[in-house]
C-alpha cells in the first residue's frame, strides 16, 4: 500500500527549522518558527505555568477521561479571557482542541458538516498551514487582498473590495490580532468597516487568535474578536494557548462556536463534541488544566499577565531598536513599519533571493516569504540583522 504514496509538499516553516538545525555556524540567528525566545535564546517555561504544574502534580488524583469537549472550566476561563461579556455565555459552544491548529482544523470540519459548499476566504498572505489544511480537506478556497507590499501595511481598500464580493454563507478567515505572517493589522475603525462589509455579504467569520497579549495587551488584542463575536449570528473562533502561555508542546487550544440562541448553541455543542470524537476522541487535558489553574487563581493570573507583558514589551523594544538602527544605517524611514507592526512577526517584504542571501552570507534564517520572528532577536543581534539587510541591498 505505501508504495503508492507520493511526497507531500514541504511546510516552509518546518523545513526551515531543519535547515537551521543543520547549520554549524555559531553566529546563526533563527528568525524562523514562531517561538518566543528571551535575550539568551531560551524559550522559558513561564513562572505561573511552573507553579500551576507543581500544584497539578501534587493535587491531581486521577487521569481518567474528562469529557469530549474537555473541561468545562477551561472553556469558561478561555471564553472570559477572550470574549469577556461580549455576548451571553449560553450562546457559545466550545471544545478543547490540540492547539490552535486543532481548533482551525475542527472549525473547517464544522464547515464541512454545516455548509459543505461554502468557500473559505483567506488573507493573501496567511499562515501557510491555513491553505494547506483547507486544500487537504478538499474545500473551496479563495484569497482576499490583505498586505500592501509597498507600505508593508494593510491593503485596506483591496481587502474591502474583495470582501464585498464574498457570497452569502461563505467563511472568512480573519486573524483576530497580530497577523501572521505580516505583522500588519487593521485599526479599530478599519475593523468596524470590515465587520459592516461582512455583515452586508452575510458571511460567517472564522477568527484565528493565536497571539492574544503579544500585540498591544490582552484586552486590546481581544477587541476586534469581541466586536465580531457580537456582530454576527454565527462566528467560529479558534484560539491558541501555545504562545501566550508558552506551552507550545502541550497542544492547548479551543474552538468556540457562537450561535444565535441557546437552542442553536446546544446543537452546535453536540456537533463539536461529535467532531472531537471522530478525530481524536478526548482532547488533551494537561495544558488546558494549567491554563485554567492560572486564569482562576488571582495571584497566578497576575504573575502570568506580568510575565506576558514583559514578553510583549521586549518584542516592542526590539521592533523599535531594529527600525531605529535601519533608519540610522539607511538615512531613510522606509523600515519604520517594523515598529508599527504588532505580534511576533514582521514581513520584511523582500524577494526569496534576498532571504537566501541573508541565510547563505549571514546565517540569518527567516521564512522564504521574508517573515521574521522578532522574538528571535536580542539587543546584540539587532545591529547584525540591520547591517545584513543593508548589505544584502534590501
Ligand atoms: C509559526 O507560524 O511559526 C507558528 O505558528 C508555528 C507553526 O506551527 O507554524
GROMACS .gro file of C-alpha atoms and ligand atoms in nm:
model
  403
    1UNK     CA    1   0.000   0.000   0.000
    2UNK     CA    2   0.266   0.250   0.098
    3UNK     CA    3   0.428   0.214  -0.243
    4UNK     CA    4   0.154   0.438  -0.381
    5UNK     CA    5   0.250   0.728  -0.157
    6UNK     CA    6   0.379   1.049  -0.307
    7UNK     CA    7   0.592   1.311  -0.136
    8UNK     CA    8   0.382   1.579   0.033
    9UNK     CA    9   0.455   1.949  -0.011
   10UNK     CA   10   0.705   2.063   0.249
   11UNK     CA   11   0.588   2.314   0.510
   12UNK     CA   12   0.822   2.607   0.463
   13UNK     CA   13   0.832   2.697   0.833
   14UNK     CA   14   0.908   2.343   0.947
   15UNK     CA   15   1.168   2.275   0.676
   16UNK     CA   16   1.344   2.596   0.772
   17UNK     CA   17   1.369   2.464   1.130
   18UNK     CA   18   1.556   2.162   0.993
   19UNK     CA   19   1.794   2.368   0.779
   20UNK     CA   20   1.868   2.593   1.075
   21UNK     CA   21   1.947   2.296   1.299
   22UNK     CA   22   2.187   2.155   1.041
   23UNK     CA   23   2.382   2.484   1.006
   24UNK     CA   24   2.701   2.466   1.217
   25UNK     CA   25   2.791   2.836   1.203
   26UNK     CA   26   2.788   2.959   1.562
   27UNK     CA   27   2.679   3.307   1.452
   28UNK     CA   28   2.349   3.177   1.314
   29UNK     CA   29   2.031   3.365   1.402
   30UNK     CA   30   1.693   3.191   1.396
   31UNK     CA   31   1.407   3.420   1.293
   32UNK     CA   32   1.201   3.129   1.161
   33UNK     CA   33   0.938   2.939   1.356
   34UNK     CA   34   0.711   3.142   1.584
   35UNK     CA   35   0.852   3.058   1.925
   36UNK     CA   36   0.931   3.326   2.182
   37UNK     CA   37   1.294   3.345   2.289
   38UNK     CA   38   1.438   3.553   2.570
   39UNK     CA   39   1.762   3.753   2.548
   40UNK     CA   40   1.972   3.437   2.595
   41UNK     CA   41   1.787   3.250   2.323
   42UNK     CA   42   1.587   3.027   2.557
   43UNK     CA   43   1.214   2.961   2.548
   44UNK     CA   44   1.146   2.953   2.921
   45UNK     CA   45   0.855   2.787   3.100
   46UNK     CA   46   0.656   3.080   3.236
   47UNK     CA   47   0.662   3.120   3.615
   48UNK     CA   48   0.286   3.079   3.655
   49UNK     CA   49   0.292   2.769   3.435
   50UNK     CA   50   0.564   2.611   3.652
   51UNK     CA   51   0.363   2.681   3.965
   52UNK     CA   52   0.036   2.556   3.818
   53UNK     CA   53   0.211   2.237   3.705
   54UNK     CA   54   0.362   2.191   4.051
   55UNK     CA   55   0.013   2.216   4.204
   56UNK     CA   56  -0.129   1.978   3.944
   57UNK     CA   57   0.134   1.714   4.013
   58UNK     CA   58   0.077   1.749   4.387
   59UNK     CA   59  -0.303   1.757   4.383
   60UNK     CA   60  -0.423   1.562   4.082
   61UNK     CA   61  -0.581   1.237   4.196
   62UNK     CA   62  -0.685   1.085   3.863
   63UNK     CA   63  -0.603   1.082   3.497
   64UNK     CA   64  -0.942   0.941   3.399
   65UNK     CA   65  -1.113   1.084   3.090
   66UNK     CA   66  -1.264   1.428   3.128
   67UNK     CA   67  -1.527   1.474   2.857
   68UNK     CA   68  -1.543   1.509   2.481
   69UNK     CA   69  -1.548   1.888   2.497
   70UNK     CA   70  -1.267   1.896   2.755
   71UNK     CA   71  -1.300   2.050   3.100
   72UNK     CA   72  -1.595   2.297   3.109
   73UNK     CA   73  -1.390   2.516   3.345
   74UNK     CA   74  -1.129   2.557   3.069
   75UNK     CA   75  -1.397   2.669   2.823
   76UNK     CA   76  -1.539   2.916   3.078
   77UNK     CA   77  -1.197   3.060   3.157
   78UNK     CA   78  -1.096   3.097   2.792
   79UNK     CA   79  -1.431   3.249   2.692
   80UNK     CA   80  -1.390   3.502   2.972
   81UNK     CA   81  -1.031   3.579   2.867
   82UNK     CA   82  -1.110   3.626   2.501
   83UNK     CA   83  -1.471   3.739   2.485
   84UNK     CA   84  -1.534   3.884   2.835
   85UNK     CA   85  -1.903   3.982   2.835
   86UNK     CA   86  -1.934   4.043   2.459
   87UNK     CA   87  -2.229   3.805   2.443
   88UNK     CA   88  -2.429   3.564   2.663
   89UNK     CA   89  -2.234   3.255   2.768
   90UNK     CA   90  -2.533   3.035   2.672
   91UNK     CA   91  -2.485   3.133   2.308
   92UNK     CA   92  -2.132   2.992   2.297
   93UNK     CA   93  -2.043   2.629   2.231
   94UNK     CA   94  -1.680   2.526   2.282
   95UNK     CA   95  -1.443   2.232   2.260
   96UNK     CA   96  -1.086   2.199   2.377
   97UNK     CA   97  -0.856   2.110   2.088
   98UNK     CA   98  -0.494   2.006   2.040
   99UNK     CA   99  -0.353   2.356   1.997
  100UNK     CA  100  -0.475   2.637   1.776
  101UNK     CA  101  -0.415   2.423   1.468
  102UNK     CA  102  -0.653   2.162   1.611
  103UNK     CA  103  -0.912   2.436   1.656
  104UNK     CA  104  -0.870   2.556   1.298
  105UNK     CA  105  -0.898   2.200   1.171
  106UNK     CA  106  -1.215   2.138   1.374
  107UNK     CA  107  -1.364   2.470   1.259
  108UNK     CA  108  -1.313   2.364   0.898
  109UNK     CA  109  -1.460   2.021   0.974
  110UNK     CA  110  -1.760   2.207   1.118
  111UNK     CA  111  -1.797   2.398   0.791
  112UNK     CA  112  -1.792   2.066   0.608
  113UNK     CA  113  -2.080   1.947   0.826
  114UNK     CA  114  -2.287   2.265   0.820
  115UNK     CA  115  -2.210   2.425   0.483
  116UNK     CA  116  -2.006   2.186   0.267
  117UNK     CA  117  -2.030   2.407  -0.042
  118UNK     CA  118  -1.908   2.724   0.127
  119UNK     CA  119  -1.589   2.886   0.006
  120UNK     CA  120  -1.327   2.964   0.268
  121UNK     CA  121  -1.163   3.303   0.215
  122UNK     CA  122  -0.811   3.354   0.343
  123UNK     CA  123  -0.595   3.664   0.355
  124UNK     CA  124  -0.315   3.696   0.100
  125UNK     CA  125  -0.082   3.608   0.258
  126UNK     CA  126  -0.177   3.398   0.559
  127UNK     CA  127  -0.019   3.134   0.782
  128UNK     CA  128   0.078   2.862   0.529
  129UNK     CA  129  -0.097   2.587   0.723
  130UNK     CA  130  -0.435   2.756   0.666
  131UNK     CA  131  -0.447   2.691   0.289
  132UNK     CA  132  -0.271   2.359   0.342
  133UNK     CA  133  -0.548   2.223   0.568
  134UNK     CA  134  -0.826   2.374   0.354
  135UNK     CA  135  -0.684   2.205   0.043
  136UNK     CA  136  -0.629   1.879   0.229
  137UNK     CA  137  -0.997   1.880   0.329
  138UNK     CA  138  -1.096   1.938  -0.035
  139UNK     CA  139  -1.274   2.264   0.038
  140UNK     CA  140  -1.325   2.561  -0.189
  141UNK     CA  141  -1.084   2.843  -0.117
  142UNK     CA  142  -1.027   3.200  -0.231
  143UNK     CA  143  -0.795   3.479  -0.124
  144UNK     CA  144  -0.872   3.837  -0.029
  145UNK     CA  145  -0.609   4.108  -0.063
  146UNK     CA  146  -0.452   4.199   0.270
  147UNK     CA  147  -0.095   4.320   0.253
  148UNK     CA  148   0.035   4.626   0.072
  149UNK     CA  149   0.384   4.529  -0.049
  150UNK     CA  150   0.486   4.895  -0.080
  151UNK     CA  151   0.381   5.033   0.258
  152UNK     CA  152   0.402   4.695   0.436
  153UNK     CA  153   0.069   4.791   0.596
  154UNK     CA  154  -0.280   4.655   0.537
  155UNK     CA  155  -0.409   4.699   0.181
  156UNK     CA  156  -0.736   4.813   0.326
  157UNK     CA  157  -0.907   4.923   0.002
  158UNK     CA  158  -0.812   4.597  -0.167
  159UNK     CA  159  -0.929   4.399   0.134
  160UNK     CA  160  -1.268   4.568   0.146
  161UNK     CA  161  -1.313   4.544  -0.232
  162UNK     CA  162  -1.251   4.168  -0.217
  163UNK     CA  163  -1.458   4.107   0.095
  164UNK     CA  164  -1.752   4.285  -0.072
  165UNK     CA  165  -1.763   4.004  -0.327
  166UNK     CA  166  -1.792   3.723  -0.070
  167UNK     CA  167  -2.107   3.514  -0.127
  168UNK     CA  168  -2.372   3.462   0.139
  169UNK     CA  169  -2.267   3.187   0.380
  170UNK     CA  170  -1.901   3.191   0.278
  171UNK     CA  171  -1.643   3.159   0.554
  172UNK     CA  172  -1.393   3.442   0.601
  173UNK     CA  173  -1.082   3.355   0.798
  174UNK     CA  174  -0.953   3.660   0.987
  175UNK     CA  175  -0.658   3.698   1.223
  176UNK     CA  176  -0.806   3.850   1.541
  177UNK     CA  177  -0.476   4.024   1.622
  178UNK     CA  178  -0.104   4.005   1.536
  179UNK     CA  179  -0.145   3.895   1.174
  180UNK     CA  180   0.078   3.602   1.080
  181UNK     CA  181   0.292   3.632   0.865
  182UNK     CA  182   0.283   4.008   0.800
  183UNK     CA  183   0.254   4.179   1.142
  184UNK     CA  184   0.026   4.439   0.976
  185UNK     CA  185  -0.314   4.480   1.140
  186UNK     CA  186  -0.630   4.680   1.074
  187UNK     CA  187  -0.705   4.978   1.300
  188UNK     CA  188  -1.016   4.974   1.522
  189UNK     CA  189  -1.205   5.187   1.266
  190UNK     CA  190  -1.097   4.957   0.986
  191UNK     CA  191  -1.226   4.657   1.182
  192UNK     CA  192  -1.566   4.831   1.201
  193UNK     CA  193  -1.571   4.862   0.822
  194UNK     CA  194  -1.459   4.500   0.780
  195UNK     CA  195  -1.745   4.390   1.006
  196UNK     CA  196  -2.000   4.601   0.815
  197UNK     CA  197  -1.874   4.463   0.484
  198UNK     CA  198  -1.901   4.103   0.603
  199UNK     CA  199  -2.243   4.167   0.754
  200UNK     CA  200  -2.364   4.306   0.422
  201UNK     CA  201  -2.223   3.999   0.246
  202UNK     CA  202  -2.386   3.767   0.507
  203UNK     CA  203  -2.053   3.593   0.559
  204UNK     CA  204  -1.952   3.373   0.851
  205UNK     CA  205  -1.629   3.485   1.022
  206UNK     CA  206  -1.373   3.234   1.141
  207UNK     CA  207  -1.133   3.419   1.368
  208UNK     CA  208  -0.787   3.279   1.441
  209UNK     CA  209  -0.645   3.417   1.767
  210UNK     CA  210  -0.301   3.271   1.824
  211UNK     CA  211  -0.126   3.570   1.982
  212UNK     CA  212  -0.358   3.737   2.234
  213UNK     CA  213  -0.134   3.950   2.454
  214UNK     CA  214   0.154   3.971   2.205
  215UNK     CA  215   0.035   4.287   2.030
  216UNK     CA  216  -0.090   4.573   2.248
  217UNK     CA  217  -0.217   4.384   2.553
  218UNK     CA  218  -0.459   4.107   2.650
  219UNK     CA  219  -0.764   4.334   2.641
  220UNK     CA  220  -0.656   4.538   2.340
  221UNK     CA  221  -0.579   4.229   2.134
  222UNK     CA  222  -0.926   4.087   2.204
  223UNK     CA  223  -1.125   4.394   2.094
  224UNK     CA  224  -1.172   4.303   1.727
  225UNK     CA  225  -1.270   3.945   1.812
  226UNK     CA  226  -1.524   4.065   2.071
  227UNK     CA  227  -1.683   4.301   1.819
  228UNK     CA  228  -1.701   4.027   1.557
  229UNK     CA  229  -1.846   3.778   1.807
  230UNK     CA  230  -2.124   4.021   1.894
  231UNK     CA  231  -2.199   4.130   1.538
  232UNK     CA  232  -2.290   3.806   1.360
  233UNK     CA  233  -2.542   3.528   1.414
  234UNK     CA  234  -2.269   3.268   1.372
  235UNK     CA  235  -1.896   3.302   1.430
  236UNK     CA  236  -1.621   3.049   1.490
  237UNK     CA  237  -1.319   3.141   1.696
  238UNK     CA  238  -1.003   2.930   1.711
  239UNK     CA  239  -0.778   3.033   2.000
  240UNK     CA  240  -0.435   2.903   2.092
  241UNK     CA  241  -0.259   2.900   2.429
  242UNK     CA  242   0.073   2.796   2.274
  243UNK     CA  243   0.231   3.140   2.261
  244UNK     CA  244   0.073   3.348   2.535
  245UNK     CA  245   0.115   3.071   2.793
  246UNK     CA  246   0.435   2.942   2.629
  247UNK     CA  247   0.302   2.585   2.634
  248UNK     CA  248   0.364   2.507   2.268
  249UNK     CA  249   0.422   2.132   2.302
  250UNK     CA  250   0.125   2.076   2.534
  251UNK     CA  251  -0.109   2.142   2.240
  252UNK     CA  252  -0.368   2.359   2.410
  253UNK     CA  253  -0.636   2.537   2.215
  254UNK     CA  254  -1.009   2.591   2.195
  255UNK     CA  255  -1.272   2.625   1.927
  256UNK     CA  256  -1.571   2.843   2.009
  257UNK     CA  257  -1.890   2.840   1.805
  258UNK     CA  258  -2.117   3.142   1.850
  259UNK     CA  259  -2.481   3.053   1.794
  260UNK     CA  260  -2.795   3.266   1.760
  261UNK     CA  261  -2.957   3.135   2.076
  262UNK     CA  262  -2.931   2.870   2.343
  263UNK     CA  263  -3.104   2.600   2.139
  264UNK     CA  264  -2.871   2.652   1.845
  265UNK     CA  265  -2.573   2.658   2.082
  266UNK     CA  266  -2.671   2.315   2.219
  267UNK     CA  267  -2.689   2.169   1.868
  268UNK     CA  268  -2.355   2.334   1.785
  269UNK     CA  269  -2.202   2.189   2.102
  270UNK     CA  270  -2.327   1.839   2.019
  271UNK     CA  271  -2.172   1.862   1.673
  272UNK     CA  272  -1.843   1.992   1.809
  273UNK     CA  273  -1.832   1.705   2.059
  274UNK     CA  274  -1.905   1.463   1.773
  275UNK     CA  275  -1.615   1.606   1.574
  276UNK     CA  276  -1.376   1.564   1.866
  277UNK     CA  277  -1.489   1.204   1.900
  278UNK     CA  278  -1.433   1.136   1.530
  279UNK     CA  279  -1.092   1.295   1.513
  280UNK     CA  280  -0.917   1.211   1.837
  281UNK     CA  281  -1.186   1.141   2.095
  282UNK     CA  282  -1.096   1.327   2.415
  283UNK     CA  283  -0.883   1.638   2.372
  284UNK     CA  284  -0.552   1.676   2.563
  285UNK     CA  285  -0.604   1.794   2.919
  286UNK     CA  286  -0.274   1.886   3.081
  287UNK     CA  287  -0.216   2.224   2.916
  288UNK     CA  288  -0.583   2.316   2.945
  289UNK     CA  289  -0.577   2.241   3.318
  290UNK     CA  290  -0.264   2.452   3.363
  291UNK     CA  291  -0.430   2.742   3.182
  292UNK     CA  292  -0.748   2.706   3.388
  293UNK     CA  293  -0.549   2.695   3.713
  294UNK     CA  294  -0.370   3.017   3.617
  295UNK     CA  295  -0.675   3.206   3.496
  296UNK     CA  296  -0.882   3.115   3.802
  297UNK     CA  297  -0.621   3.200   4.065
  298UNK     CA  298  -0.583   3.579   4.107
  299UNK     CA  299  -0.216   3.565   4.217
  300UNK     CA  300  -0.108   3.324   3.945
  301UNK     CA  301  -0.305   3.520   3.687
  302UNK     CA  302  -0.141   3.847   3.791
  303UNK     CA  303   0.202   3.688   3.766
  304UNK     CA  304   0.122   3.540   3.423
  305UNK     CA  305  -0.005   3.875   3.299
  306UNK     CA  306   0.310   4.048   3.428
  307UNK     CA  307   0.539   3.800   3.254
  308UNK     CA  308   0.337   3.822   2.934
  309UNK     CA  309   0.367   4.198   2.949
  310UNK     CA  310   0.746   4.171   2.983
  311UNK     CA  311   0.746   3.944   2.679
  312UNK     CA  312   0.537   4.190   2.480
  313UNK     CA  313   0.749   4.486   2.585
  314UNK     CA  314   1.066   4.301   2.491
  315UNK     CA  315   0.929   4.245   2.139
  316UNK     CA  316   0.814   4.607   2.110
  317UNK     CA  317   1.160   4.723   2.222
  318UNK     CA  318   1.329   4.501   1.962
  319UNK     CA  319   1.098   4.635   1.693
  320UNK     CA  320   1.186   4.992   1.781
  321UNK     CA  321   1.558   4.916   1.804
  322UNK     CA  322   1.557   4.748   1.462
  323UNK     CA  323   1.358   5.029   1.297
  324UNK     CA  324   1.591   5.290   1.457
  325UNK     CA  325   1.903   5.103   1.353
  326UNK     CA  326   1.781   5.070   0.994
  327UNK     CA  327   1.688   5.439   0.985
  328UNK     CA  328   2.039   5.524   1.107
  329UNK     CA  329   2.211   5.298   0.853
  330UNK     CA  330   1.999   5.394   0.552
  331UNK     CA  331   1.915   5.753   0.644
  332UNK     CA  332   1.564   5.664   0.538
  333UNK     CA  333   1.240   5.583   0.719
  334UNK     CA  334   1.125   5.306   0.488
  335UNK     CA  335   1.172   5.041   0.758
  336UNK     CA  336   0.962   5.224   1.016
  337UNK     CA  337   0.683   4.975   0.951
  338UNK     CA  338   0.875   4.728   1.168
  339UNK     CA  339   0.797   4.942   1.473
  340UNK     CA  340   0.432   4.979   1.369
  341UNK     CA  341   0.372   4.609   1.318
  342UNK     CA  342   0.241   4.404   1.608
  343UNK     CA  343   0.288   4.049   1.731
  344UNK     CA  344   0.570   3.808   1.682
  345UNK     CA  345   0.623   3.864   1.310
  346UNK     CA  346   0.705   4.126   1.054
  347UNK     CA  347   0.719   4.067   0.686
  348UNK     CA  348   1.026   4.244   0.558
  349UNK     CA  349   0.886   4.249   0.206
  350UNK     CA  350   1.179   4.127   0.002
  351UNK     CA  351   1.245   3.856  -0.256
  352UNK     CA  352   1.320   3.491  -0.186
  353UNK     CA  353   1.663   3.552  -0.336
  354UNK     CA  354   1.746   3.818  -0.079
  355UNK     CA  355   1.618   3.593   0.200
  356UNK     CA  356   1.851   3.327   0.066
  357UNK     CA  357   2.140   3.575   0.062
  358UNK     CA  358   2.075   3.655   0.429
  359UNK     CA  359   2.089   3.282   0.505
  360UNK     CA  360   2.391   3.198   0.290
  361UNK     CA  361   2.608   3.503   0.366
  362UNK     CA  362   2.497   3.599   0.717
  363UNK     CA  363   2.348   3.280   0.869
  364UNK     CA  364   2.024   3.469   0.929
  365UNK     CA  365   1.719   3.248   0.891
  366UNK     CA  366   1.379   3.388   0.804
  367UNK     CA  367   1.088   3.225   0.621
  368UNK     CA  368   1.122   3.246   0.241
  369UNK     CA  369   0.838   3.500   0.216
  370UNK     CA  370   1.064   3.725   0.434
  371UNK     CA  371   0.868   3.676   0.757
  372UNK     CA  372   1.094   3.743   1.055
  373UNK     CA  373   1.023   3.627   1.408
  374UNK     CA  374   1.102   3.943   1.605
  375UNK     CA  375   1.125   3.737   1.924
  376UNK     CA  376   1.423   3.552   1.773
  377UNK     CA  377   1.629   3.872   1.808
  378UNK     CA  378   1.804   4.029   2.104
  379UNK     CA  379   1.977   4.363   2.163
  380UNK     CA  380   2.305   4.226   2.028
  381UNK     CA  381   2.168   4.061   1.714
  382UNK     CA  382   1.950   4.356   1.604
  383UNK     CA  383   2.251   4.557   1.470
  384UNK     CA  384   2.383   4.241   1.297
  385UNK     CA  385   2.047   4.191   1.122
  386UNK     CA  386   2.018   4.559   1.030
  387UNK     CA  387   2.363   4.561   0.874
  388UNK     CA  388   2.293   4.235   0.688
  389UNK     CA  389   1.967   4.379   0.549
  390UNK     CA  390   2.158   4.681   0.420
  391UNK     CA  391   2.449   4.472   0.286
  392UNK     CA  392   2.205   4.246   0.101
  393UNK     CA  393   2.064   4.554  -0.071
  394UNK     CA  394   1.712   4.509   0.067
  395LIG     C1  395   0.451   2.979   1.314
  395LIG     O1  396   0.375   3.037   1.236
  395LIG     O2  397   0.574   2.983   1.307
  395LIG     C2  398   0.392   2.902   1.428
  395LIG     O3  399   0.254   2.913   1.429
  395LIG     C3  400   0.439   2.762   1.434
  395LIG     C4  401   0.379   2.677   1.328
  395LIG     O4  402   0.323   2.574   1.363
  395LIG     O5  403   0.391   2.709   1.210
   0.00000   0.00000   0.00000
